[in-house]
Short mmCIF file of C-alpha atoms in Angstrom, two decimals:
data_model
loop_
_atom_site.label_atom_id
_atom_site.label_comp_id
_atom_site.label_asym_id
_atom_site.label_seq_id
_atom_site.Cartn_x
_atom_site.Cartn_y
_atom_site.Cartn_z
CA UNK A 1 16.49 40.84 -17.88
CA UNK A 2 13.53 40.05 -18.71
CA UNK A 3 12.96 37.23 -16.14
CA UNK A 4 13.70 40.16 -13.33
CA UNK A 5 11.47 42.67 -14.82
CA UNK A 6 8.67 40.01 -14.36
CA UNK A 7 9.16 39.35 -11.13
CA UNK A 8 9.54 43.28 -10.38
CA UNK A 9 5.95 43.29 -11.61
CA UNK A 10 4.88 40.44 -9.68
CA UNK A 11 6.18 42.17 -6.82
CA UNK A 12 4.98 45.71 -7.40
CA UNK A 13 0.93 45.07 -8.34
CA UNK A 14 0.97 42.00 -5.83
CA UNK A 15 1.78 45.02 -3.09
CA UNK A 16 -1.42 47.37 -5.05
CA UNK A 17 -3.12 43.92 -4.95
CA UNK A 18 -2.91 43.49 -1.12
CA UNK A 19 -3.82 47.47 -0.34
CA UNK A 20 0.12 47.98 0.97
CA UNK A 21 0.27 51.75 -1.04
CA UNK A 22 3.22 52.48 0.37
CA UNK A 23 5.22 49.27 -0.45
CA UNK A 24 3.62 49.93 -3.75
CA UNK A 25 4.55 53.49 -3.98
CA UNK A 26 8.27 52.63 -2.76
CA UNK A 27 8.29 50.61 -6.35
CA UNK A 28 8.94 54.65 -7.92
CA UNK A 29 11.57 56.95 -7.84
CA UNK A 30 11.24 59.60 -5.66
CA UNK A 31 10.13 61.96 -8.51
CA UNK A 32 8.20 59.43 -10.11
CA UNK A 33 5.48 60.45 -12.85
CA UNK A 34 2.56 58.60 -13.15
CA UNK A 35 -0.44 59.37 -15.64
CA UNK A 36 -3.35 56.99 -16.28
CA UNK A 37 -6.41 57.93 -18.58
CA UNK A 38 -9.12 57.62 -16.51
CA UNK A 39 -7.34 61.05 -13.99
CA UNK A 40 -6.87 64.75 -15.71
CA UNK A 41 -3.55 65.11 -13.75
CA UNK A 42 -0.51 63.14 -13.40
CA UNK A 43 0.83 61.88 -9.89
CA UNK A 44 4.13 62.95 -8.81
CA UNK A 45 6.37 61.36 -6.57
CA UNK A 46 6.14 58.82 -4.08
CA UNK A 47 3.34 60.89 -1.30
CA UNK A 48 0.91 61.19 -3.69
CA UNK A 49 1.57 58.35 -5.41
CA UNK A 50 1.06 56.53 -1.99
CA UNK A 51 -2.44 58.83 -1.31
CA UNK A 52 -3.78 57.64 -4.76
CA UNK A 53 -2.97 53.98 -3.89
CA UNK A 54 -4.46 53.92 -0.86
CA UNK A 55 -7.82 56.13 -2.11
CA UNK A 56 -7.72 53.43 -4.76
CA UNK A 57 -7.41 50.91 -2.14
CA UNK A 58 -10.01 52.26 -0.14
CA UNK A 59 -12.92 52.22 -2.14
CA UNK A 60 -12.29 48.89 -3.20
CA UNK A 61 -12.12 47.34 -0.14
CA UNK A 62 -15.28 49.79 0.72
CA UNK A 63 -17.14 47.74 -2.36
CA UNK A 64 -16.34 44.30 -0.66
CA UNK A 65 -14.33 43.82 -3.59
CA UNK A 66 -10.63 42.18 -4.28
CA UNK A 67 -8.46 42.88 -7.48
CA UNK A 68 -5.99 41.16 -9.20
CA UNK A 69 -3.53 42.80 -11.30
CA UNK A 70 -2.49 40.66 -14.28
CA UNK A 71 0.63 42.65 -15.93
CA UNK A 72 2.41 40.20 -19.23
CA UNK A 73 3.33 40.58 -22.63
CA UNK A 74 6.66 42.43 -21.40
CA UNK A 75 8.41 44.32 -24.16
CA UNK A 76 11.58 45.65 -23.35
CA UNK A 77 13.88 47.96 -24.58
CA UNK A 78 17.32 49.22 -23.35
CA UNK A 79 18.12 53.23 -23.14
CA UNK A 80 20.79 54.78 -22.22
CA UNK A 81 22.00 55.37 -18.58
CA UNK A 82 20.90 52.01 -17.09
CA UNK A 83 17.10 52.80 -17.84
CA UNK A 84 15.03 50.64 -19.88
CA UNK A 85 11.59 51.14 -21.70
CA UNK A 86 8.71 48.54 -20.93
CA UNK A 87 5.47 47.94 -22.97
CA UNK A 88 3.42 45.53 -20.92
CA UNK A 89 -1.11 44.72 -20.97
CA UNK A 90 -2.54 44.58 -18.01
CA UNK A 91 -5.70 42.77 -17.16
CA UNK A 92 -7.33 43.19 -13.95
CA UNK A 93 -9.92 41.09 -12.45
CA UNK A 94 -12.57 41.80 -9.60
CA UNK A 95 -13.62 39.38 -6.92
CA UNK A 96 -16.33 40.43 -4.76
CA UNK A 97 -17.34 39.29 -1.12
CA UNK A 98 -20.28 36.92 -2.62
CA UNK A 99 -17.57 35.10 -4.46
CA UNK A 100 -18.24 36.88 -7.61
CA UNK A 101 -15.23 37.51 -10.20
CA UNK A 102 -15.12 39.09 -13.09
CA UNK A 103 -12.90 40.85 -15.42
CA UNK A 104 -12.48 44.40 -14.55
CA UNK A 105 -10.06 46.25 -16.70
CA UNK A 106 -7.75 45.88 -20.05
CA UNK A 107 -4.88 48.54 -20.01
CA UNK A 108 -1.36 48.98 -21.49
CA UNK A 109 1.04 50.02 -19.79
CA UNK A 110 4.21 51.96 -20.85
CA UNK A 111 7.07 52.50 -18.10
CA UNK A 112 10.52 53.48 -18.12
CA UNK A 113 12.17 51.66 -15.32
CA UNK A 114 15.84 52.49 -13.70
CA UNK A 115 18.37 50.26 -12.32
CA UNK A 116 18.94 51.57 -8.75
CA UNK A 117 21.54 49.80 -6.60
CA UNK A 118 19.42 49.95 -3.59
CA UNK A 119 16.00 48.95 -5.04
CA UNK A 120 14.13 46.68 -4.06
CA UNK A 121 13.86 43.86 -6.78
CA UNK A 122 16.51 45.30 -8.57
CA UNK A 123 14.13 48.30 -10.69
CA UNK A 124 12.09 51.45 -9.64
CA UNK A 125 9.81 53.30 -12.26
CA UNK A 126 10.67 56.61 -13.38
CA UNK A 127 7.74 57.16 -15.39
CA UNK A 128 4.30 55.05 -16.21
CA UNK A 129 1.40 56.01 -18.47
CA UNK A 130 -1.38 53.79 -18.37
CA UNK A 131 -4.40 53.73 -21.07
CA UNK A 132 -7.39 51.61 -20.06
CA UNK A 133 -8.94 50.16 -22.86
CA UNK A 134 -12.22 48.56 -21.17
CA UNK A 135 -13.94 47.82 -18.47
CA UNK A 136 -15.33 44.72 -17.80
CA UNK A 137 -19.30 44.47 -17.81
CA UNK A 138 -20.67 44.26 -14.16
CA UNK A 139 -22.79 41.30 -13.60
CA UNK A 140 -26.03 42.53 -11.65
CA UNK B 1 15.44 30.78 -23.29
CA UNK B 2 11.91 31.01 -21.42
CA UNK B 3 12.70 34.54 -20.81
CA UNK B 4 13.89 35.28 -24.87
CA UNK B 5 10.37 32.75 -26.02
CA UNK B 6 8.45 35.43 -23.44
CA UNK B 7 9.32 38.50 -25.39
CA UNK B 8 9.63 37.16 -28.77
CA UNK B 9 5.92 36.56 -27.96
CA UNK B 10 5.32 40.16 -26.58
CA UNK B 11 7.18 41.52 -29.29
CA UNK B 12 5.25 39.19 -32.07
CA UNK B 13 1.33 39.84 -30.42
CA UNK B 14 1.91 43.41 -29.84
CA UNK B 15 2.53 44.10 -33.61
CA UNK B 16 -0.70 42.06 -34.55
CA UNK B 17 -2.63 44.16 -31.45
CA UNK B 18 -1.34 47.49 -33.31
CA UNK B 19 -2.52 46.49 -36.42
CA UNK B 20 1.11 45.95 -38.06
CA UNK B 21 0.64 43.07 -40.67
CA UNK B 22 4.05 43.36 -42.01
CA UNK B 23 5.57 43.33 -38.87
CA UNK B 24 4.03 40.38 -37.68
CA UNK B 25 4.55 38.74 -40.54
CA UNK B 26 8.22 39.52 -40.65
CA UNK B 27 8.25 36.80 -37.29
CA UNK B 28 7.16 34.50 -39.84
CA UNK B 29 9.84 32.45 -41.87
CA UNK B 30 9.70 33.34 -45.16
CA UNK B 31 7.99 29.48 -46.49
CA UNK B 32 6.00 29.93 -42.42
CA UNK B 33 2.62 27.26 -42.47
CA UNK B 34 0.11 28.53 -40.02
CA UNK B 35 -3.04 27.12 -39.63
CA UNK B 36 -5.68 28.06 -37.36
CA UNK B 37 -8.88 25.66 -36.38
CA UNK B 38 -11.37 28.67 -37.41
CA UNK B 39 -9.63 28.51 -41.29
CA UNK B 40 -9.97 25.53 -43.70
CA UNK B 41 -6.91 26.56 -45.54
CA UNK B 42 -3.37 26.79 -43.98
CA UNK B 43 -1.97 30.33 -44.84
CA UNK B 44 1.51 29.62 -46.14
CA UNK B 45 4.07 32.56 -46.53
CA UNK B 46 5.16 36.22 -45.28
CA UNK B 47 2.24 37.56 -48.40
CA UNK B 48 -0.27 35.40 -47.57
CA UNK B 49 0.55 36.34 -43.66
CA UNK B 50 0.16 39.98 -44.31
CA UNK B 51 -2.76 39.88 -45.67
CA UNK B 52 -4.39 37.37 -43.40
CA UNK B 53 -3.34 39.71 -40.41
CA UNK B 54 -4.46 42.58 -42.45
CA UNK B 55 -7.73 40.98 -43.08
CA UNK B 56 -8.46 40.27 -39.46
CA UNK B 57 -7.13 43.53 -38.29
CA UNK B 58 -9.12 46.22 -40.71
CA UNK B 59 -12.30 44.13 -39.82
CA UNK B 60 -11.99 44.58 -35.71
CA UNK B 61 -11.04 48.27 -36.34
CA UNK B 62 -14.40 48.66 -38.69
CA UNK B 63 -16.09 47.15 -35.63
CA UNK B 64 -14.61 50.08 -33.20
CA UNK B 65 -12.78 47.38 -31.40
CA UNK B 66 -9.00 46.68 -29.97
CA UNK B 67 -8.08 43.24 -29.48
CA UNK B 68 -5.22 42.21 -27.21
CA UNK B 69 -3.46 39.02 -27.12
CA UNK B 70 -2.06 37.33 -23.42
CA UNK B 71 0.40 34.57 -24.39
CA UNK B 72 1.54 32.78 -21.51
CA UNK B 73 2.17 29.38 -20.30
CA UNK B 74 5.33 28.99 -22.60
CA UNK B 75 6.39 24.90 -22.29
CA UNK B 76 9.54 24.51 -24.46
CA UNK B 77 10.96 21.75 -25.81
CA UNK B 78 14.53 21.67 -27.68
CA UNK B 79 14.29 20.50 -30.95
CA UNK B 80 17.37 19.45 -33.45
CA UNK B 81 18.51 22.18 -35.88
CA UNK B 82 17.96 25.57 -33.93
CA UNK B 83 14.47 24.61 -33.30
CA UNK B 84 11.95 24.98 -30.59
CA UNK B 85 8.86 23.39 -30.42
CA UNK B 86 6.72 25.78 -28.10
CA UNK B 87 3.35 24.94 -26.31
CA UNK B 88 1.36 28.12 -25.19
CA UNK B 89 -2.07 29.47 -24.19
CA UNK B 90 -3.17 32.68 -25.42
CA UNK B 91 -6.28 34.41 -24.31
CA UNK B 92 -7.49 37.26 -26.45
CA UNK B 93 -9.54 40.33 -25.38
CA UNK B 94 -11.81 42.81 -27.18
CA UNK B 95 -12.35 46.66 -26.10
CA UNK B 96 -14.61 48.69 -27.98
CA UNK B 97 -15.46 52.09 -28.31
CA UNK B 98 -17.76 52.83 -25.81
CA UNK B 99 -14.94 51.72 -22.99
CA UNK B 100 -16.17 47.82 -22.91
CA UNK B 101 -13.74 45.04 -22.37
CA UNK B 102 -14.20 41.28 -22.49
CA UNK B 103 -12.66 38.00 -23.32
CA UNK B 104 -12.60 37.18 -26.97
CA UNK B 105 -11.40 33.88 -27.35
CA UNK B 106 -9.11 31.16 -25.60
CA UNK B 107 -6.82 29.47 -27.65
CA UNK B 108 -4.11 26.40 -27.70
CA UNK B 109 -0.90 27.58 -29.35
CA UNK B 110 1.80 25.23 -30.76
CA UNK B 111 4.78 26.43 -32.82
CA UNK B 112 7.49 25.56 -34.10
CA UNK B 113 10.49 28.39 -33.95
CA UNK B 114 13.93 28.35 -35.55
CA UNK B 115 16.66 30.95 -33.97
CA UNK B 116 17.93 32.91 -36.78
CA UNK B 117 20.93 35.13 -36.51
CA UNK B 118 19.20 37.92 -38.75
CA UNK B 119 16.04 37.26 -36.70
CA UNK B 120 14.51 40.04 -34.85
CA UNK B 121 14.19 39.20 -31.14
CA UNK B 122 16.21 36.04 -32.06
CA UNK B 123 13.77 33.60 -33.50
CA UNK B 124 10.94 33.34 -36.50
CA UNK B 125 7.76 30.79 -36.49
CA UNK B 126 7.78 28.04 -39.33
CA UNK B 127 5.14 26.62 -37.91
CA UNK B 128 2.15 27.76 -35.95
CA UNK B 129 -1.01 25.72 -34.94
CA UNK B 130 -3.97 27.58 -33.65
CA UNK B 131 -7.19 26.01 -31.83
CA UNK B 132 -9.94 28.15 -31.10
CA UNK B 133 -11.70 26.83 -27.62
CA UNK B 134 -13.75 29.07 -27.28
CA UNK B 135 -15.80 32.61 -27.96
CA UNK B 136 -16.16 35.10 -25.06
CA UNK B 137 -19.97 35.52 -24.69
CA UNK B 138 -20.45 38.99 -26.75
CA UNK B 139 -22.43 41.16 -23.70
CA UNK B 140 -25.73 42.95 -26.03
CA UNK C 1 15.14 31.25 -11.53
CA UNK C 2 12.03 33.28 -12.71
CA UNK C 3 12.49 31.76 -16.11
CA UNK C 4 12.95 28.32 -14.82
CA UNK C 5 9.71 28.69 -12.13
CA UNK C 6 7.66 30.11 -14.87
CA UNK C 7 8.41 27.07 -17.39
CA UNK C 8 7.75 24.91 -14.14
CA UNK C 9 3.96 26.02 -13.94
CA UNK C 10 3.57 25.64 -17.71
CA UNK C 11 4.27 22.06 -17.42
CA UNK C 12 2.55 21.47 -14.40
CA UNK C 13 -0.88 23.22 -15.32
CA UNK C 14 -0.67 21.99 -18.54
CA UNK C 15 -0.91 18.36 -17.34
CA UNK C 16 -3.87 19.35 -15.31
CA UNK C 17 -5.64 20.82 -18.35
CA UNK C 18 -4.69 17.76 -20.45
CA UNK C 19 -6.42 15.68 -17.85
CA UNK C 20 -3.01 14.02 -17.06
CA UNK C 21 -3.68 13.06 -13.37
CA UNK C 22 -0.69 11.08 -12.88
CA UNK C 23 1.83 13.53 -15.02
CA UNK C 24 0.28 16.40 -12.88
CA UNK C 25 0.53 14.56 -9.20
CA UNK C 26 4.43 13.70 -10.19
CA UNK C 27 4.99 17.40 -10.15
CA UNK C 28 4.44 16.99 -6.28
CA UNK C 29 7.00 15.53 -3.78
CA UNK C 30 5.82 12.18 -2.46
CA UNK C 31 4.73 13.46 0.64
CA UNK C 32 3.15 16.94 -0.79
CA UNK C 33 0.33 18.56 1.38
CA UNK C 34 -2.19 20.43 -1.34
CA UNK C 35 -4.68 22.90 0.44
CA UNK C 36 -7.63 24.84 -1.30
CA UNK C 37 -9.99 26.86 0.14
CA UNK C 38 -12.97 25.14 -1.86
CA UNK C 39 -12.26 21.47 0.06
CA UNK C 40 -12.50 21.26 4.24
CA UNK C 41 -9.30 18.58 3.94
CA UNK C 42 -6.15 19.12 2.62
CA UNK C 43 -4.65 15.87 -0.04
CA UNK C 44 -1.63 14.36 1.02
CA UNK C 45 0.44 12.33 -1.39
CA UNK C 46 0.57 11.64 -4.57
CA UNK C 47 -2.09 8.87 -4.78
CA UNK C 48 -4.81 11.44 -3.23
CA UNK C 49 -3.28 13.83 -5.54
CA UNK C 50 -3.91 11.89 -8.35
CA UNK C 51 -7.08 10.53 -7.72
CA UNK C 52 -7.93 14.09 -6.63
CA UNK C 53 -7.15 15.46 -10.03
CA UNK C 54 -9.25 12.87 -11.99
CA UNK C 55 -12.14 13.26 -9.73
CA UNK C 56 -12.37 17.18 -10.96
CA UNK C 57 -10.90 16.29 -14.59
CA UNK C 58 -13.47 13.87 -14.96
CA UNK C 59 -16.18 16.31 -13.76
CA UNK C 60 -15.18 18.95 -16.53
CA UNK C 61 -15.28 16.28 -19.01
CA UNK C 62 -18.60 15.07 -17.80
CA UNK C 63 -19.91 18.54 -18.72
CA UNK C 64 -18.62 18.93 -22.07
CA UNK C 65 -15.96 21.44 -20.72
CA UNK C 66 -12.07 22.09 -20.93
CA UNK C 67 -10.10 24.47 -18.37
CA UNK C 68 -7.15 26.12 -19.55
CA UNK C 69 -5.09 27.53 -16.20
CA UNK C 70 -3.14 30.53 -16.78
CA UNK C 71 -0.15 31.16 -14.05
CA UNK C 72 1.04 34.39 -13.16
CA UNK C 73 3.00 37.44 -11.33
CA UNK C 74 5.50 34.83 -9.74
CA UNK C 75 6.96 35.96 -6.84
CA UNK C 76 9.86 34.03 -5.63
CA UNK C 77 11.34 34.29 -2.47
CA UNK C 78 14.99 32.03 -1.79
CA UNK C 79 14.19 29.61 1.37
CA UNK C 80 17.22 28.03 3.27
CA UNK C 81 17.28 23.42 2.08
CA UNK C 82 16.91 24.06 -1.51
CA UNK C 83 13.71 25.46 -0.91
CA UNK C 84 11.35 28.15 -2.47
CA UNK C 85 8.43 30.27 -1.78
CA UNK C 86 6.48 31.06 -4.59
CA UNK C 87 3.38 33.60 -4.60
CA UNK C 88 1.19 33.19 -8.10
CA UNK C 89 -1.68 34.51 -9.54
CA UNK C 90 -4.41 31.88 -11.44
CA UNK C 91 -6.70 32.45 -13.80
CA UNK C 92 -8.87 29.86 -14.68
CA UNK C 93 -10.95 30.02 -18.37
CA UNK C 94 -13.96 27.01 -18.96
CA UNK C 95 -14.25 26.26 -23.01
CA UNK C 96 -17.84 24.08 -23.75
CA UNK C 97 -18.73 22.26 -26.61
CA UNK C 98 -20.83 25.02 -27.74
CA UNK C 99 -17.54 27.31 -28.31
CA UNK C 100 -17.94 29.35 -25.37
CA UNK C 101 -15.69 30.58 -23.28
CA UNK C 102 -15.99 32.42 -19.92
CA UNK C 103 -13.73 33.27 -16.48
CA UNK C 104 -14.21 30.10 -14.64
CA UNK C 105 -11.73 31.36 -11.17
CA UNK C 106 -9.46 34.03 -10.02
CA UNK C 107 -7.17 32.27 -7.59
CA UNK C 108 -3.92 32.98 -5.43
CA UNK C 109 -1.36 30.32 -5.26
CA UNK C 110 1.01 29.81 -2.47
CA UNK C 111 3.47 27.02 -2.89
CA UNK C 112 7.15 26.03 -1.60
CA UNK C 113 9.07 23.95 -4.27
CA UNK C 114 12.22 22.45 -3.84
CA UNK C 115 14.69 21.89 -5.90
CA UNK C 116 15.75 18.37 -6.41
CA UNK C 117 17.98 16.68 -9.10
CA UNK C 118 15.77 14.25 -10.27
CA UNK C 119 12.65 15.67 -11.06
CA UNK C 120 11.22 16.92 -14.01
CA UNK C 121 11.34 20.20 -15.22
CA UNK C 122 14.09 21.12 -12.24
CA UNK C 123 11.52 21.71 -9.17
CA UNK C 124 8.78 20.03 -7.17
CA UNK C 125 5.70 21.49 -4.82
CA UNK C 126 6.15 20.39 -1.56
CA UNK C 127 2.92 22.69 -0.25
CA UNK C 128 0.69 24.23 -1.83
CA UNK C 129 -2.37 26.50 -1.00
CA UNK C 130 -4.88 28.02 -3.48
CA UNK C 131 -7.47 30.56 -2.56
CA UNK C 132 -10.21 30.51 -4.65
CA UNK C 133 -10.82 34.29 -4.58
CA UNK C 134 -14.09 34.18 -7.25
CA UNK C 135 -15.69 32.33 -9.63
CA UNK C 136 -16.74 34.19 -13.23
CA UNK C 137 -20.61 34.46 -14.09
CA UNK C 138 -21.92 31.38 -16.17
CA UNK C 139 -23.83 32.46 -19.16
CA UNK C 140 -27.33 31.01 -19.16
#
């Protein structure tokens, strides 16, 4: 269990990673709830989910920049109804078009993931609540 | 077994990250040796454990700071008797409270584990070697 | 398979770091092509694999450094033969004799393994291209 659950996050941030926001957004449930602490609101479900990812996307790309999500440290805990709870860190570095990299974020990450017959990769998140810790310094 | 080692570890860090001294210790054996390159003296036992962790933890939340540990790079190696003899990398990173991240330290990990029925997540360290690398530079 | 892949990269990195040229190149089959965007040629073969490794092991010793890779967010796709494609994250951390640490590289890995029953650790890399994305700031 746990070896799937890291390859559904190798699969899920690789698809962030490479600006595909709707491959990435197809990783939630249809009434997925996303909150992170650097947003006021939540995103809900899979078309906004898939407008924030590609926003996200967007301006990165506009910055000449490149990320790489680094999601480990898996916890994992069953609940009931084929659902599981996930504690995870995150680290997430910055390249830039100069050749630059650097680290840009710390986060954890709390999800509750569901078993779905037809995912993809076996899981789709239900819920995620992200807390970023730090940011990186930016070199000048 | 890789995938069990991978969130014993999770589960193991993430209590020393949240500033849990008994529960880290409790992946300890009760007679556990740990000795880290930073330390003259070995720490030898759940007590002395505790309050190491203790220690360590009170100080970085007196500085304002979070630290999180990334174990990965798990190389296993079947020992007689139950035990393991695991090989890891862990990198370390320090938020604070202004919203800064950066790398802490790198370190080589080597442990010993023994797979205890009565273990939580399956197995306890009697053993653990720590070697400090290296210091993230600390960004004025 | 995830469990197995990630042990794989343990073993295999961790000969690199260790400066083990020939331990390193044997986790290549005999006729292994190795590309990387930093070098205009590709190494064939485990003799230019091996004298490729010391070359750039002997150039971090030179300066008083150690490298410590960290492999991630494995992505593993079944090929038909025995094969596999595998899609990994690097992260590369420089230690120096001063006790410093920094980000050395951010890289992408692209290999196919195969699986065959005599080699170590289950798998060998048949092809393998890294992308250096970035290299971290060094700290004057």
């Amino acid at each position: 269990m746990h070896a799937e659950t890291a390859g559904f996050y190798a699969h899920q941030m690789r698809r962030l990673d490479e600006g595909d926001a709707e491959g990435w957004a197809a990783t939630f449930t249809e009434d997925a709830v996303f909150r992170i602490s650097s947003r006021r609101q939540p995103m809900r479900g899979r078309a906004e989910l898939t407008a924030g990812a590609r926003a996200a996307s967007d301006a990165v790309a506009a910055a000449g920049e490149r990320l790489r999500h680094m999601t480990g440290m898996l916890e994992i805990e069953e609940l009931p109804d084929e659902q599981m709870l996930v504690r995870a860190t995150t680290l997430v570095y910055a390249t830039d078009a100069s050749g630059g990299a650097r680290l840009h974020q710390v986060c954890d990450c709390t999800d509750i993931l569901v078993r779905t017959a037809s995912a993809p990769r076996t899981f789709l998140v239900k819920d995620r609540r992200i807390d970023v810790l730090g940011h990186g310094p930016v070199p000048r």
